[in-house]
Tab-separated table of C-alpha atoms in Angstrom:
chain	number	residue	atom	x	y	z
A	12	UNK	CA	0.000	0.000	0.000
A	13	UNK	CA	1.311	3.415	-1.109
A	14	UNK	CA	2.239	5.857	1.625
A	15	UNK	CA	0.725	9.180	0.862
A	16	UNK	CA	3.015	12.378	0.125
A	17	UNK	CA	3.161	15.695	1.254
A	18	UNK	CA	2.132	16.884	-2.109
A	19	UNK	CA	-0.952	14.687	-1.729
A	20	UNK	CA	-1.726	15.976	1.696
A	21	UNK	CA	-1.140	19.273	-0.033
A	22	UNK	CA	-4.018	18.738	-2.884
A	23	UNK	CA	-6.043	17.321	-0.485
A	24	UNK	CA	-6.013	20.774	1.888
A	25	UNK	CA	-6.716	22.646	-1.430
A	26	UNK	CA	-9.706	20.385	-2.505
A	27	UNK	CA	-11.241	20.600	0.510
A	28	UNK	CA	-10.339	23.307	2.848
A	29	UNK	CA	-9.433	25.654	-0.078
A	30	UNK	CA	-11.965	25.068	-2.678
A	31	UNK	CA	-14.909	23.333	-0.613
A	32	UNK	CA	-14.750	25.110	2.409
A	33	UNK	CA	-14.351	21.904	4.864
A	34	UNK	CA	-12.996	24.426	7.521
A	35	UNK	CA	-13.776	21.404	10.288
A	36	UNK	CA	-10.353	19.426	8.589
A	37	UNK	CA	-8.319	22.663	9.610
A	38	UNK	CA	-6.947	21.351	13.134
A	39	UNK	CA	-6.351	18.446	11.429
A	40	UNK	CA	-4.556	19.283	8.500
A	41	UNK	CA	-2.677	22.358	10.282
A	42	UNK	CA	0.051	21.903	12.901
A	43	UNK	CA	-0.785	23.867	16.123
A	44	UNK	CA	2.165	25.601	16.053
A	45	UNK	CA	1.700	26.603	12.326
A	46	UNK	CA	3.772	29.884	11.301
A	47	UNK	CA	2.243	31.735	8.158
A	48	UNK	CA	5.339	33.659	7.091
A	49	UNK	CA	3.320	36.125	4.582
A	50	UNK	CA	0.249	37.370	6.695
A	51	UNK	CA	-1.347	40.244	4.724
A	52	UNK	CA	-2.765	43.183	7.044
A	53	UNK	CA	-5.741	42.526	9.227
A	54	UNK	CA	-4.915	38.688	9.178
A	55	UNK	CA	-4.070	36.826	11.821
A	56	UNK	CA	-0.806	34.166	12.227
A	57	UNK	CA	-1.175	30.495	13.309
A	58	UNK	CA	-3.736	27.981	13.039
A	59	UNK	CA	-6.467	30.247	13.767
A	60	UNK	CA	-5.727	32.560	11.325
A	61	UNK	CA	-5.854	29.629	8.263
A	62	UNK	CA	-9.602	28.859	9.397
A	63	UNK	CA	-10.284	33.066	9.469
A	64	UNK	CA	-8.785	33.500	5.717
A	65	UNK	CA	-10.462	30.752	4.295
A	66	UNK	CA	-14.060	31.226	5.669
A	67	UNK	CA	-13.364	34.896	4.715
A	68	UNK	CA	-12.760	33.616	1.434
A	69	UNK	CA	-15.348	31.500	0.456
A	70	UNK	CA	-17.528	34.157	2.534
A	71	UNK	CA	-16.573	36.856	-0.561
A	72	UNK	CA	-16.062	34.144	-3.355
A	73	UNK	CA	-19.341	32.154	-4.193
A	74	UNK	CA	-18.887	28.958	-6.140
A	75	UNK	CA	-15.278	29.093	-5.524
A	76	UNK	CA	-13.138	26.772	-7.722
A	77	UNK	CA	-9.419	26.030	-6.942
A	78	UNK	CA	-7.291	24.673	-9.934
A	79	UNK	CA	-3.750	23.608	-8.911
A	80	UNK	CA	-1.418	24.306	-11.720
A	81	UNK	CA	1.857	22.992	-10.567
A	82	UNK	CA	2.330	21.067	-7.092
A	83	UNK	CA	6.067	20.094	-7.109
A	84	UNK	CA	7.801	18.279	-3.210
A	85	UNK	CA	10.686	17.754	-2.406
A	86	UNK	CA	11.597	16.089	1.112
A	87	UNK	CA	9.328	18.228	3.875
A	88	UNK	CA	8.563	21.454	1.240
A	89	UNK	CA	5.495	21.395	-0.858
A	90	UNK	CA	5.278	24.466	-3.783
A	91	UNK	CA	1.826	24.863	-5.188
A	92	UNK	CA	0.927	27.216	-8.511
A	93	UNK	CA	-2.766	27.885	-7.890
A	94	UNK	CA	-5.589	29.597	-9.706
A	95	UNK	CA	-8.493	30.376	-7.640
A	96	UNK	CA	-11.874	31.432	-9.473
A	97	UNK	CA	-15.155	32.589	-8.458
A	98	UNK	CA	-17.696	35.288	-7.992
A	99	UNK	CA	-16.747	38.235	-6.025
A	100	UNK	CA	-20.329	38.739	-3.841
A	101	UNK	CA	-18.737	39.164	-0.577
A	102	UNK	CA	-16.649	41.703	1.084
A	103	UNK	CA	-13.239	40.620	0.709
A	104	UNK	CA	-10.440	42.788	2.794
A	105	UNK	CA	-12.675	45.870	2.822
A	106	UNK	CA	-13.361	45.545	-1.008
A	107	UNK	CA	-17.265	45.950	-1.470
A	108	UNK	CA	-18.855	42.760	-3.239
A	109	UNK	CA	-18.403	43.532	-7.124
A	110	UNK	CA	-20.817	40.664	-8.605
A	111	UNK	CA	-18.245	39.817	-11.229
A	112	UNK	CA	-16.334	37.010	-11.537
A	113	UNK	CA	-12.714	37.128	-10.667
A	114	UNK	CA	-9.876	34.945	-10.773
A	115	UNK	CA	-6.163	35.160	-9.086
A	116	UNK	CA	-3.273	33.511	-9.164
A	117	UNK	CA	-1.235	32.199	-6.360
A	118	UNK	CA	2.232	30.731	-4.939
A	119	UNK	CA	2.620	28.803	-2.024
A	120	UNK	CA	5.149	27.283	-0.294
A	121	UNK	CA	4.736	25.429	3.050
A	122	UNK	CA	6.884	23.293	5.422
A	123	UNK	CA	5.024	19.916	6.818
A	124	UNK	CA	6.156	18.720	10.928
A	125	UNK	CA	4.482	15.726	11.964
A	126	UNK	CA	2.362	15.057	8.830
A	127	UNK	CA	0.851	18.723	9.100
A	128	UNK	CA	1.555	22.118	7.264
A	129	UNK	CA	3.552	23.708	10.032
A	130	UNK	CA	5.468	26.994	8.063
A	131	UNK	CA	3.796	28.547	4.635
A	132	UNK	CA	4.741	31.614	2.569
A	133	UNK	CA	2.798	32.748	-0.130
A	134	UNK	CA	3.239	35.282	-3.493
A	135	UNK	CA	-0.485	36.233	-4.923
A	136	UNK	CA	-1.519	38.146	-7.719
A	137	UNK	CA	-4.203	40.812	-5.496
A	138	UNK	CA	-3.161	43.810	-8.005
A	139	UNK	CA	-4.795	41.871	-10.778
A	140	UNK	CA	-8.014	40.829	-8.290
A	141	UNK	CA	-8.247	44.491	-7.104
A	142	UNK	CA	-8.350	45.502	-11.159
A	143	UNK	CA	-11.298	42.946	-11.413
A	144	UNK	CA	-13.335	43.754	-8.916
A	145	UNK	CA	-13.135	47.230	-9.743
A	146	UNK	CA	-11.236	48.556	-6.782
A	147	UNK	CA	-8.368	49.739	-8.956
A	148	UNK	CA	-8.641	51.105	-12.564
């Protein structure tokens, strides 16, 4: 029987935390000392703050859709390419709900302890979701 990767336990936290929302697999999935070395403004570091940005998310992006691009491991490190899509009809960091549909692209990179994402830093593409939701021209 075949051992599961960190890359698997990686598309398995987009699938479901990420794209469906399954914010109950969070403890689970998410060392308790998790370190998120990229928190934007007004979000919060550690565990906690995974569960805030993602209900946030899906609470300003209706019918969400995460397609992972690239997923690439190598020993403990897991580097995703993402592209998540949806419908902006939620506040999202202050950014009035725009009704049109958006999409952004992200990089992550996260460290796995004891089975579970314990560091993560992240490069996303907000300029281009602030052009589409009409918060910049």
């Amino acid at each position: 029987m075949r051992q599961e990767s960190h890359a698997d336990h990686m598309r398995y936290f987009v699938e479901q935390v990420q794209e469906k929302g399954h914010l109950d697999l969070i403890d689970e999935l998410v060392h308790p000392g998790f370190r998120n070395h990229t928190v934007a403004p007004g979000q919060r570091d550690g565990r906690d703050g995974v569960g805030e940005t993602m209900a946030a998310m899906h609470e300003a992006l209706s019918d969400l859709r995460v397609e992972v691009l690239h997923c690439v491991a190598d020993g403990d490190l897991v580097a995703t390419h993402k592209v998540f899509r949806g419908r902006h009809t939620g506040s999202w960091f202050g950014i009035p709900p725009s009704g049109k549909r958006v999409e952004f692209r992200a990089m992550d990179l996260v460290r796995y302890q004891d089975g579970q994402i314990f560091e993560h830093w992240a490069v996303a593409d907000g300029m281009s979701l602030l052009r589409q939701t009409g918060a910049l021209p």
